[in-house]
Amino acid sequence: IQLTQSPSSLSASVGDRVTITCRASQDISSYLAWYQQKPGEAPKLLIYAASTLQSGVPSRFSGSGSGTDFTLTISSLQPEDFATYYCQQLVTYPLTFGPGTKVDIK
Amino acid sequence: EVQLVESGGGLVKPGGSLRLSCAASGFTFSSYNMNWVRQAPGKGLEWVSFISSTASYIYYADSVKGRFTISRDNAKNSLYLQMNSMRVEDTAVYYCGRRSGPNTVNGFDIWGQGTVVTVSS
């Protein structure tokens, strides 16, 4: 299963609403996770089952979608949110990741 | 504290071998499915291999199949990745990751800090 993400990068300001899209090459139901990765750090799980917030993740992060189209939304971008975001399909091995979306400061 | 700590990375020549280890602590390791994920310099994440909690199920990415072997020792709370016939394109940071539960919806909730593997002559 192939995953694509758009955009590949974006520039935004603190307080902006940011939306990242992930599209799967076939129906994956709701078996999608989102991760945040900062330079030099391991990825961090943000959302699983397409829309379930992982424990401890701020509520400004939300996920939606099912089937082949998914969205990660950050409602009000904070300084600590500048990072690269990856989606991952969980339905079948190999558990592919999307190519990533880099969010940097405008 | 729930933690995964990788070790065993280093510099190896093409065609050589390396064994990575991932030490788990703070949780019941034997109850969790585990994975290896890698990230080439400046690139995205690539899933490498999976092993179920009892080692009954094992899967590999096509890029490493036949060259890499995943294993675990639940008595030692450890995960391993034996890498043989290594290629330049295997150069990456290697992470071990815990799948948060047995169900399809579960993502990788705990990650190690990564260990650097460089394949170069």
GROMACS .gro file of C-alpha atoms in nm:
model
  227
    1ILE     CA    1   0.000   0.000   0.000
    2GLN     CA    2   0.147   0.335  -0.107
    3LEU     CA    3   0.090   0.655   0.089
    4THR     CA    4   0.124   1.006  -0.046
    5GLN     CA    5   0.124   1.325   0.159
    6SER     CA    6   0.054   1.682   0.064
    7PRO     CA    7   0.201   1.925   0.082
    8SER     CA    8   0.558   1.799   0.111
    9SER     CA    9   0.641   2.113   0.305
   10LEU     CA   10   0.469   2.425   0.429
   11SER     CA   11   0.557   2.747   0.604
   12ALA     CA   12   0.325   2.872   0.874
   13SER     CA   13   0.313   3.114   1.162
   14VAL     CA   14   0.241   3.055   1.528
   15GLY     CA   15  -0.133   3.048   1.574
   16ASP     CA   16  -0.209   2.931   1.219
   17ARG     CA   17  -0.440   2.640   1.145
   18VAL     CA   18  -0.245   2.374   0.955
   19THR     CA   19  -0.385   2.083   0.755
   20ILE     CA   20  -0.185   1.792   0.614
   21THR     CA   21  -0.335   1.532   0.385
   22CYS     CA   22  -0.245   1.164   0.347
   23ARG     CA   23  -0.383   0.949   0.068
   24ALA     CA   24  -0.360   0.568   0.050
   25SER     CA   25  -0.341   0.372  -0.273
   26GLN     CA   26  -0.622   0.145  -0.152
   27ASP     CA   27  -0.888   0.135   0.116
   28ILE     CA   28  -0.728   0.108   0.462
   29SER     CA   29  -1.046   0.174   0.658
   30SER     CA   30  -0.936   0.374   0.966
   31TYR     CA   31  -0.604   0.196   1.013
   32LEU     CA   32  -0.386   0.504   0.994
   33ALA     CA   33  -0.147   0.668   1.239
   34TRP     CA   34   0.022   1.007   1.242
   35TYR     CA   35   0.368   1.078   1.385
   36GLN     CA   36   0.566   1.391   1.459
   37GLN     CA   37   0.943   1.391   1.427
   38LYS     CA   38   1.183   1.667   1.525
   39PRO     CA   39   1.545   1.677   1.401
   40GLY     CA   40   1.766   1.430   1.585
   41GLU     CA   41   1.474   1.271   1.767
   42ALA     CA   42   1.270   0.955   1.732
   43PRO     CA   43   0.918   0.981   1.590
   44LYS     CA   44   0.633   1.043   1.834
   45LEU     CA   45   0.288   0.889   1.794
   46LEU     CA   46   0.020   1.158   1.774
   47ILE     CA   47  -0.291   0.983   1.645
   48TYR     CA   48  -0.395   0.626   1.573
   49ALA     CA   49  -0.708   0.473   1.426
   50ALA     CA   50  -0.719   0.783   1.204
   51SER     CA   51  -0.875   1.004   1.470
   52THR     CA   52  -0.786   0.882   1.820
   53LEU     CA   53  -0.550   1.109   2.007
   54GLN     CA   54  -0.262   0.930   2.174
   55SER     CA   55  -0.243   0.986   2.549
   56GLY     CA   56  -0.057   1.303   2.639
   57VAL     CA   57  -0.085   1.464   2.295
   58PRO     CA   58  -0.231   1.818   2.302
   59SER     CA   59  -0.590   1.855   2.186
   60ARG     CA   60  -0.490   2.106   1.915
   61PHE     CA   61  -0.396   1.797   1.711
   62SER     CA   62  -0.680   1.612   1.543
   63GLY     CA   63  -0.719   1.352   1.273
   64SER     CA   64  -0.999   1.258   1.040
   65GLY     CA   65  -1.079   1.043   0.741
   66SER     CA   66  -1.133   0.684   0.641
   67GLY     CA   67  -1.089   0.468   0.337
   68THR     CA   68  -0.819   0.637   0.130
   69ASP     CA   69  -0.820   1.003   0.237
   70PHE     CA   70  -0.701   1.130   0.573
   71THR     CA   71  -0.622   1.462   0.733
   72LEU     CA   72  -0.409   1.579   1.023
   73THR     CA   73  -0.504   1.921   1.156
   74ILE     CA   74  -0.321   2.143   1.403
   75SER     CA   75  -0.578   2.398   1.515
   76SER     CA   76  -0.337   2.663   1.641
   77LEU     CA   77   0.029   2.604   1.559
   78GLN     CA   78   0.267   2.635   1.852
   79PRO     CA   79   0.645   2.688   1.843
   80GLU     CA   80   0.707   2.328   1.949
   81ASP     CA   81   0.500   2.197   1.656
   82PHE     CA   82   0.757   2.286   1.391
   83ALA     CA   83   0.860   1.938   1.278
   84THR     CA   84   0.807   1.675   1.010
   85TYR     CA   85   0.483   1.477   1.013
   86TYR     CA   86   0.439   1.125   0.877
   87CYS     CA   87   0.133   0.911   0.822
   88GLN     CA   88   0.154   0.530   0.844
   89GLN     CA   89  -0.089   0.263   0.733
   90LEU     CA   90  -0.142  -0.014   0.987
   91VAL     CA   91  -0.363  -0.255   0.797
   92THR     CA   92  -0.109  -0.478   0.625
   93TYR     CA   93   0.262  -0.552   0.617
   94PRO     CA   94   0.478  -0.385   0.500
   95LEU     CA   95   0.357  -0.104   0.726
   96THR     CA   96   0.438   0.182   0.492
   97PHE     CA   97   0.493   0.542   0.591
   98GLY     CA   98   0.410   0.847   0.389
   99PRO     CA   99   0.701   1.059   0.260
  100GLY     CA  100   0.651   1.324   0.526
  101THR     CA  101   0.541   1.687   0.548
  102LYS     CA  102   0.785   1.937   0.690
  103VAL     CA  103   0.628   2.227   0.879
  104ASP     CA  104   0.858   2.521   0.927
  105ILE     CA  105   0.838   2.877   1.044
  106LYS     CA  106   0.716   3.144   0.804
  107GLU     CA  107   0.998   0.445   3.299
  108VAL     CA  108   0.894   0.277   2.977
  109GLN     CA  109   1.201   0.274   2.758
  110LEU     CA  110   1.370   0.119   2.456
  111VAL     CA  111   1.745   0.153   2.409
  112GLU     CA  112   1.917   0.047   2.087
  113SER     CA  113   2.281  -0.048   2.055
  114GLY     CA  114   2.517  -0.218   1.814
  115GLY     CA  115   2.538   0.039   1.538
  116GLY     CA  116   2.863   0.133   1.372
  117LEU     CA  117   3.066   0.141   1.054
  118VAL     CA  118   3.070  -0.172   0.839
  119LYS     CA  119   3.200  -0.246   0.490
  120PRO     CA  120   2.967  -0.347   0.206
  121GLY     CA  121   2.899  -0.718   0.232
  122GLY     CA  122   2.962  -0.714   0.605
  123SER     CA  123   2.740  -0.795   0.901
  124LEU     CA  124   2.614  -0.617   1.211
  125ARG     CA  125   2.379  -0.712   1.493
  126LEU     CA  126   2.158  -0.450   1.651
  127SER     CA  127   2.003  -0.488   1.994
  128CYS     CA  128   1.710  -0.313   2.158
  129ALA     CA  129   1.676  -0.338   2.535
  130ALA     CA  130   1.329  -0.287   2.679
  131SER     CA  131   1.244  -0.175   3.031
  132GLY     CA  132   0.948  -0.049   3.228
  133PHE     CA  133   0.688  -0.272   3.062
  134THR     CA  134   0.610  -0.640   3.004
  135PHE     CA  135   0.817  -0.687   2.689
  136SER     CA  136   0.683  -1.036   2.621
  137SER     CA  137   0.332  -0.897   2.571
  138TYR     CA  138   0.414  -0.666   2.284
  139ASN     CA  139   0.474  -0.693   1.912
  140MET     CA  140   0.793  -0.515   1.808
  141ASN     CA  141   0.933  -0.354   1.496
  142TRP     CA  142   1.247  -0.211   1.342
  143VAL     CA  143   1.221   0.113   1.144
  144ARG     CA  144   1.507   0.294   0.972
  145GLN     CA  145   1.574   0.641   0.839
  146ALA     CA  146   1.842   0.711   0.582
  147PRO     CA  147   2.022   1.045   0.614
  148GLY     CA  148   1.786   1.325   0.518
  149LYS     CA  149   1.513   1.081   0.419
  150GLY     CA  150   1.181   0.959   0.555
  151LEU     CA  151   1.090   0.663   0.770
  152GLU     CA  152   1.109   0.310   0.631
  153TRP     CA  153   0.957   0.015   0.814
  154VAL     CA  154   1.205  -0.276   0.816
  155SER     CA  155   1.074  -0.572   1.013
  156PHE     CA  156   0.809  -0.699   1.257
  157ILE     CA  157   0.805  -0.976   1.516
  158SER     CA  158   0.503  -1.079   1.718
  159SER     CA  159   0.514  -1.110   2.095
  160THR     CA  160   0.585  -1.484   2.086
  161ALA     CA  161   0.788  -1.470   1.763
  162SER     CA  162   0.517  -1.667   1.587
  163TYR     CA  163   0.485  -1.409   1.311
  164ILE     CA  164   0.772  -1.232   1.138
  165TYR     CA  165   0.764  -0.997   0.839
  166TYR     CA  166   1.027  -0.808   0.644
  167ALA     CA  167   1.042  -0.524   0.396
  168ASP     CA  168   1.134  -0.644   0.048
  169SER     CA  169   1.449  -0.430   0.065
  170VAL     CA  170   1.596  -0.645   0.346
  171LYS     CA  171   1.430  -0.983   0.295
  172GLY     CA  172   1.684  -1.264   0.284
  173ARG     CA  173   1.956  -1.045   0.435
  174PHE     CA  174   1.817  -0.932   0.771
  175THR     CA  175   1.682  -1.149   1.053
  176ILE     CA  176   1.469  -1.021   1.339
  177SER     CA  177   1.454  -1.210   1.668
  178ARG     CA  178   1.373  -1.156   2.033
  179ASP     CA  179   1.456  -1.298   2.373
  180ASN     CA  180   1.166  -1.235   2.607
  181ALA     CA  181   1.364  -1.364   2.905
  182LYS     CA  182   1.619  -1.089   2.842
  183ASN     CA  183   1.364  -0.823   2.738
  184SER     CA  184   1.556  -0.777   2.417
  185LEU     CA  185   1.492  -0.739   2.046
  186TYR     CA  186   1.755  -0.803   1.780
  187LEU     CA  187   1.823  -0.736   1.414
  188GLN     CA  188   2.095  -0.941   1.246
  189MET     CA  189   2.203  -0.763   0.928
  190ASN     CA  190   2.406  -0.959   0.672
  191SER     CA  191   2.525  -0.885   0.318
  192MET     CA  192   2.496  -0.519   0.396
  193ARG     CA  193   2.473  -0.255   0.126
  194VAL     CA  194   2.554   0.113   0.110
  195GLU     CA  195   2.180   0.180   0.095
  196ASP     CA  196   2.137   0.020   0.440
  197THR     CA  197   2.305   0.328   0.589
  198ALA     CA  198   2.052   0.477   0.828
  199VAL     CA  199   1.946   0.541   1.184
  200TYR     CA  200   1.776   0.226   1.304
  201TYR     CA  201   1.493   0.254   1.556
  202CYS     CA  202   1.310  -0.016   1.745
  203GLY     CA  203   0.945   0.057   1.805
  204ARG     CA  204   0.675  -0.100   2.020
  205ARG     CA  205   0.335  -0.155   1.867
  206SER     CA  206   0.101  -0.027   2.137
  207GLY     CA  207  -0.135  -0.323   2.126
  208PRO     CA  208  -0.225  -0.640   1.939
  209ASN     CA  209  -0.491  -0.481   1.721
  210THR     CA  210  -0.463  -0.342   1.372
  211VAL     CA  211  -0.544   0.009   1.490
  212ASN     CA  212  -0.243   0.028   1.719
  213GLY     CA  213   0.048   0.250   1.621
  214PHE     CA  214   0.406   0.256   1.746
  215ASP     CA  215   0.381   0.428   2.082
  216ILE     CA  216   0.732   0.377   2.220
  217TRP     CA  217   1.052   0.430   2.020
  218GLY     CA  218   1.417   0.399   2.105
  219GLN     CA  219   1.660   0.684   2.049
  220GLY     CA  220   1.806   0.514   1.743
  221THR     CA  221   2.144   0.366   1.655
  222VAL     CA  222   2.347   0.480   1.355
  223VAL     CA  223   2.457   0.227   1.096
  224THR     CA  224   2.698   0.333   0.823
  225VAL     CA  225   2.789   0.102   0.536
  226SER     CA  226   3.093   0.229   0.352
  227SER     CA  227   3.422   0.103   0.214
   0.00000   0.00000   0.00000
